[in-house]
Backbone as ProteinMPNN parsed JSONL, in Angstrom:
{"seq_chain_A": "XXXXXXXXXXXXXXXXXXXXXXXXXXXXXXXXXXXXXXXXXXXXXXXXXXXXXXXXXXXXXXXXXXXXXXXXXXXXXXXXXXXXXXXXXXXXXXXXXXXXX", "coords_chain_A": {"N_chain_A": [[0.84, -1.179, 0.0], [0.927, 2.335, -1.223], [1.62, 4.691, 1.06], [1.418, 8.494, 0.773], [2.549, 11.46, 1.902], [3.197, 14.632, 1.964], [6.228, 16.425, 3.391], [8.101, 19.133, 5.521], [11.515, 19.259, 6.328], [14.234, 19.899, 8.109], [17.18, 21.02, 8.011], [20.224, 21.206, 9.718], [22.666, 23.045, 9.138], [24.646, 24.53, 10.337], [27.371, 24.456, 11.166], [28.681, 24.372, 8.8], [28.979, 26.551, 7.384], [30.562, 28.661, 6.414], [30.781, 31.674, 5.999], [29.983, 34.428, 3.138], [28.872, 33.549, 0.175], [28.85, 30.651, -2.799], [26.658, 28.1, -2.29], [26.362, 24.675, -2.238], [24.075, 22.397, -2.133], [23.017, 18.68, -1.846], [21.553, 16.087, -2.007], [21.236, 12.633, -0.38], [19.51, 9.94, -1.634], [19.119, 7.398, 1.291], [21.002, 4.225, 0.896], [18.795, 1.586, -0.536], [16.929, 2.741, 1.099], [15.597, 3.967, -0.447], [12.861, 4.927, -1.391], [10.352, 6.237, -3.162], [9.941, 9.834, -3.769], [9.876, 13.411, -3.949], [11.54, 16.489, -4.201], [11.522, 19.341, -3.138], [11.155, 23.478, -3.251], [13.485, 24.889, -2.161], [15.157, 26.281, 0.831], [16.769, 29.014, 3.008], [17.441, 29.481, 6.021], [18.491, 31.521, 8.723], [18.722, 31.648, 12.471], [16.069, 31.256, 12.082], [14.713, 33.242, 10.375], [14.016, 33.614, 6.972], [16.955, 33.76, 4.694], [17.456, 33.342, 2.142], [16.404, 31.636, -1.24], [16.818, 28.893, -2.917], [18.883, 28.87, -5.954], [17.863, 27.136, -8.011], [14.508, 26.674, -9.443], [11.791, 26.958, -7.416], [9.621, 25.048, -7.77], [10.535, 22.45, -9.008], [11.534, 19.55, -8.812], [14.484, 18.458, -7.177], [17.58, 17.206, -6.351], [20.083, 18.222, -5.521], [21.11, 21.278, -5.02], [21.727, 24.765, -5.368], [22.994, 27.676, -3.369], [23.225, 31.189, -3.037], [24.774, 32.784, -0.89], [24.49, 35.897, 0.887], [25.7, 36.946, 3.111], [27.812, 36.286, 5.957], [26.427, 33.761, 8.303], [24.779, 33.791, 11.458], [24.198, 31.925, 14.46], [21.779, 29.244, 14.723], [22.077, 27.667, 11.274], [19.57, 26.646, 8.673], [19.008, 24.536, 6.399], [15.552, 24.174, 4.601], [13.435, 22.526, 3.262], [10.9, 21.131, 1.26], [9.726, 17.25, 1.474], [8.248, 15.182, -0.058], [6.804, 12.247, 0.179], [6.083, 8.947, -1.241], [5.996, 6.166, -0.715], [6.121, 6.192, 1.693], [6.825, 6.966, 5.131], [9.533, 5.684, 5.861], [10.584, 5.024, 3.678], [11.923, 7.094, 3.199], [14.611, 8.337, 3.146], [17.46, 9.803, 4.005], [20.972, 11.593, 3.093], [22.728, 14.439, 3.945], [25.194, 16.662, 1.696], [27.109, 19.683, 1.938], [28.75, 21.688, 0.427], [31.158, 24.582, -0.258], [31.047, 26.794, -2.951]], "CA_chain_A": [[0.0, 0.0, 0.0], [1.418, 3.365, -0.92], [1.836, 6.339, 1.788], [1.629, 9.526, 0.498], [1.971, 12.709, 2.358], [4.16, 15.793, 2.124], [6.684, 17.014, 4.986], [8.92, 20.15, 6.01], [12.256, 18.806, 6.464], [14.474, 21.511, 8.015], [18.784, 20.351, 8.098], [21.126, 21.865, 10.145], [24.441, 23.22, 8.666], [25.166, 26.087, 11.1], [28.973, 23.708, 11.032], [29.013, 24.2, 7.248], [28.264, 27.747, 6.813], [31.804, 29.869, 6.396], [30.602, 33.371, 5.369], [29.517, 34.374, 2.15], [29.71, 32.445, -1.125], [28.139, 29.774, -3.116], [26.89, 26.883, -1.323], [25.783, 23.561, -3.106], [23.394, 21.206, -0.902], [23.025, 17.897, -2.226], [20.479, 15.177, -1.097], [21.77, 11.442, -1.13], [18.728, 8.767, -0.609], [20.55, 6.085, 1.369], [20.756, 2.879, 0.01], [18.036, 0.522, 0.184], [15.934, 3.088, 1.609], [15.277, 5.486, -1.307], [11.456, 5.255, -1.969], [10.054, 7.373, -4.322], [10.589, 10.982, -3.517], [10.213, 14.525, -4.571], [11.989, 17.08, -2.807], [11.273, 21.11, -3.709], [11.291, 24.6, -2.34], [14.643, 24.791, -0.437], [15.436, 27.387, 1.368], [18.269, 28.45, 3.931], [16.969, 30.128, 7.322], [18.978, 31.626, 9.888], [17.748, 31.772, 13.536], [14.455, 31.216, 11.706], [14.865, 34.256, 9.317], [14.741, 33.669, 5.806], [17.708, 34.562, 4.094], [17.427, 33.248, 0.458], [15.764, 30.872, -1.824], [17.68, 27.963, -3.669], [18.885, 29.361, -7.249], [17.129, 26.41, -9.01], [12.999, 26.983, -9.453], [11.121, 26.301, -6.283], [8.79, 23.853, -8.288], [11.071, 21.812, -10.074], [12.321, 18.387, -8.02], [15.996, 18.509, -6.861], [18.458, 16.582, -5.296], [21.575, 18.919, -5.546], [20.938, 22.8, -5.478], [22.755, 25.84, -4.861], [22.678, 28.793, -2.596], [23.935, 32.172, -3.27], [24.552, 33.448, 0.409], [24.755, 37.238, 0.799], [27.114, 37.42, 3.986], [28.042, 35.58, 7.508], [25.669, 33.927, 8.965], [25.598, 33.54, 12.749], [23.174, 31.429, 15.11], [21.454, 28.503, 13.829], [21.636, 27.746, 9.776], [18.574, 25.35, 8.268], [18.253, 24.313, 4.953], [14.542, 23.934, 4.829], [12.922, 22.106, 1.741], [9.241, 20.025, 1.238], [9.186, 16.501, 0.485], [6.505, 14.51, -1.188], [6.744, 10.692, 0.134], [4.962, 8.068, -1.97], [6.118, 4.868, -0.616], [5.596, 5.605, 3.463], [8.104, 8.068, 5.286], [10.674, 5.079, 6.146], [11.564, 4.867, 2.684], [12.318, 8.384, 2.359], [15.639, 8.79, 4.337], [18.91, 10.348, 3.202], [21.962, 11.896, 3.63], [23.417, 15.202, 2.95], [26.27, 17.131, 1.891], [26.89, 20.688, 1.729], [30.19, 22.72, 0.223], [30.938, 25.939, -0.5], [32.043, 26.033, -4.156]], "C_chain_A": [[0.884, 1.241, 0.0], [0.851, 4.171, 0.191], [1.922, 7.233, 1.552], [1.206, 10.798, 1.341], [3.467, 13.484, 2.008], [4.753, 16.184, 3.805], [7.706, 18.081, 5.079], [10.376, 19.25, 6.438], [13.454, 19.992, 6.911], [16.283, 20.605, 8.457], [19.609, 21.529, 8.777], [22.468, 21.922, 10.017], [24.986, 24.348, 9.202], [27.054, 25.767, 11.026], [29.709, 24.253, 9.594], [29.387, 25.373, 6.481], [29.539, 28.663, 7.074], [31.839, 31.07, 5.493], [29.802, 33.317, 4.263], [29.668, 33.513, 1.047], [28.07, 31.508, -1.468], [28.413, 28.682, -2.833], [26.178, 25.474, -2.057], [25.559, 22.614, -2.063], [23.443, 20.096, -1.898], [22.764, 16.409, -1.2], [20.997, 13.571, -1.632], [21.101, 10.835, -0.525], [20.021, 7.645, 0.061], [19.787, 4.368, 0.738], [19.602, 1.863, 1.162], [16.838, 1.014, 0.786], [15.416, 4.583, 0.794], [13.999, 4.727, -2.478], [11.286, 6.365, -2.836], [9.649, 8.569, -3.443], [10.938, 12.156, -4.071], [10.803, 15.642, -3.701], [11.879, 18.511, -3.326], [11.144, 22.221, -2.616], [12.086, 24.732, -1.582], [15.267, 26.362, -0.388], [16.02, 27.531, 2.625], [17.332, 29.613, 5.004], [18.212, 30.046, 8.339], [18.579, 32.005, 11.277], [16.476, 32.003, 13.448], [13.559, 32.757, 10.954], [14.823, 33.749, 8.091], [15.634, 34.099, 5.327], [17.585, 34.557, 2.532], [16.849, 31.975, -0.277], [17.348, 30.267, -2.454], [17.593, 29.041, -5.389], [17.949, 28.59, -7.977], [14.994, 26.847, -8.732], [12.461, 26.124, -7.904], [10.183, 24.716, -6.62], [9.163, 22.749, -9.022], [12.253, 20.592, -8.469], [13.664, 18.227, -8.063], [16.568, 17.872, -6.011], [19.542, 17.638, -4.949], [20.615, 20.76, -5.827], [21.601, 23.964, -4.77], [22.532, 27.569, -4.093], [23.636, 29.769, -2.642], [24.095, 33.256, -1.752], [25.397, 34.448, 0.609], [25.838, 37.312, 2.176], [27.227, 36.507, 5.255], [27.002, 35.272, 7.932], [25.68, 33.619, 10.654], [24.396, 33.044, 13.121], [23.221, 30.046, 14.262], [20.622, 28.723, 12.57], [21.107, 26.611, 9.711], [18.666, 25.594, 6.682], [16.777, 23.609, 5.412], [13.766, 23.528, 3.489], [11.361, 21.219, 2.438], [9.817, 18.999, 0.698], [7.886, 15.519, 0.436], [7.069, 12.969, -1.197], [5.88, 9.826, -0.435], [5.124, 6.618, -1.316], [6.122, 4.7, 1.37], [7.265, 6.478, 3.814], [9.029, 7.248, 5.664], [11.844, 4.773, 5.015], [11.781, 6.103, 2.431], [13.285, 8.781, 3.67], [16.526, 9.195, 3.369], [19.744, 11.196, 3.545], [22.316, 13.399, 3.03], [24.495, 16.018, 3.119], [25.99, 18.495, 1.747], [28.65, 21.514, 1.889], [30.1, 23.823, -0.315], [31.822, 25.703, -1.874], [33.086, 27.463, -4.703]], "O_chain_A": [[1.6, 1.41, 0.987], [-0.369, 4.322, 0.249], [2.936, 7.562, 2.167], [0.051, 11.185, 1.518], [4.56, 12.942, 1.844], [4.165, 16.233, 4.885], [8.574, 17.659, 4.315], [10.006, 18.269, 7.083], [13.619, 20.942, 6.145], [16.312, 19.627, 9.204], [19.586, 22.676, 8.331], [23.303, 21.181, 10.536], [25.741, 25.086, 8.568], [27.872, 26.672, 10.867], [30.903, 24.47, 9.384], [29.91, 25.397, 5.367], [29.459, 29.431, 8.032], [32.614, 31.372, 4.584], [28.966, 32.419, 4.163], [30.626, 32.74, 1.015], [26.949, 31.516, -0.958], [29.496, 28.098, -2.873], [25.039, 25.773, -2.417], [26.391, 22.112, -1.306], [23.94, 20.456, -2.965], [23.354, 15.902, -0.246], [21.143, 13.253, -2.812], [21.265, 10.693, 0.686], [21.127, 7.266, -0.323], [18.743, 3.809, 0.401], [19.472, 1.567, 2.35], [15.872, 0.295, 1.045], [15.053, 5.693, 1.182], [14.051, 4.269, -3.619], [12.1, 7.25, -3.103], [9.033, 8.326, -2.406], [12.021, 12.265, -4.646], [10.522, 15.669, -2.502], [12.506, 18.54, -4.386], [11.05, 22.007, -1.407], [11.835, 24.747, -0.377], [15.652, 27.191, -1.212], [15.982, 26.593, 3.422], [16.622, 30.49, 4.512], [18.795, 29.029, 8.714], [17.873, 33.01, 11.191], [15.772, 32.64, 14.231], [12.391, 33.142, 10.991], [15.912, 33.206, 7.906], [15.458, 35.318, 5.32], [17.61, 35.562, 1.822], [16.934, 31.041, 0.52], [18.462, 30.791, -2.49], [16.635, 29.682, -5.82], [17.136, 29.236, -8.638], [14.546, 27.29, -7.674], [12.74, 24.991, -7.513], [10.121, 23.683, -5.953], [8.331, 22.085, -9.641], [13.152, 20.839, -7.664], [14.092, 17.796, -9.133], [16.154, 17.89, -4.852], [19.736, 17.74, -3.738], [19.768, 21.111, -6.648], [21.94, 23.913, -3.587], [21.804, 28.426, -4.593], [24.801, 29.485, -2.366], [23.541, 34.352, -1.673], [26.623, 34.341, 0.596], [26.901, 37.89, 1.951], [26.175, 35.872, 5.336], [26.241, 36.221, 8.123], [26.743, 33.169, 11.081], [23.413, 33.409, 12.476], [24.097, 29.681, 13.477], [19.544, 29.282, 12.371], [21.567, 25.617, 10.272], [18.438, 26.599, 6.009], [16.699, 22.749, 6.289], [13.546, 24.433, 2.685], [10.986, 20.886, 3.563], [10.438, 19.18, -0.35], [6.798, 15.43, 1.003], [7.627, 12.462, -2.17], [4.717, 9.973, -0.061], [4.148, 5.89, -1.497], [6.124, 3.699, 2.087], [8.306, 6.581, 3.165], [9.93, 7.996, 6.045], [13.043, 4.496, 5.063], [11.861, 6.338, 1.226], [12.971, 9.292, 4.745], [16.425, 9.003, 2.157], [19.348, 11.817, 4.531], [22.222, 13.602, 1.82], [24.924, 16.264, 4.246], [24.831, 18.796, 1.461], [29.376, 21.779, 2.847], [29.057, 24.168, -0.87], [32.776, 24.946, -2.054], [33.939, 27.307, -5.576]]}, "name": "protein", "num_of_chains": 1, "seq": "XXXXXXXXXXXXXXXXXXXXXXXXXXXXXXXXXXXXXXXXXXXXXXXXXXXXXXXXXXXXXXXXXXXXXXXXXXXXXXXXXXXXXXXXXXXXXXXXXXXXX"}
């Protein structure tokens, strides 16, 4: 029986986050447990501020996308994206990276 619901997913890279620059997130299902899975709208929040939208289209399903971040941030940094589980939220796990390029 599929599961389908949508969820807020919010990642903490306050570790990751060295000043300004372009930052490339990148979502890796893990193995074995990568159900079907859309992932959209990401966006970086600091102490629960918006700061900036992902460069790529909010509506358009992404694993990998990039952030153009205007200056230092300080407190806690979230990448905050939606996804869209079809197969039950256990198969929708994964890993991610995040460098400054």
């Amino acid at each position: 029986m599929t599961a389908e619901f949508e969820k807020e997913w919010r990642v903490n890279v306050s570790s990751q986050m060295k000043g300004a620059g372009v930052y490339a997130f990148s979502l890796t299902p893990l193995p074995g447990r990568n159900g079907r899975m859309t992932c959209k709208g990401f966006q970086l929040y600091a102490n629960g501020q918006h700061v900036c939208d992902a460069a790529e289209p909010a509506d358009k399903d992404a694993r990998t996308v990039t952030f153009q971040v205007p200056r230092a941030l300080q407190g806690r940094v979230e990448v905050r994206f939606r996804v869209r589980c079809f197969d039950g939220w256990f198969e929708c796990a994964g890993e991610m990276l995040m460098k400054k390029i």
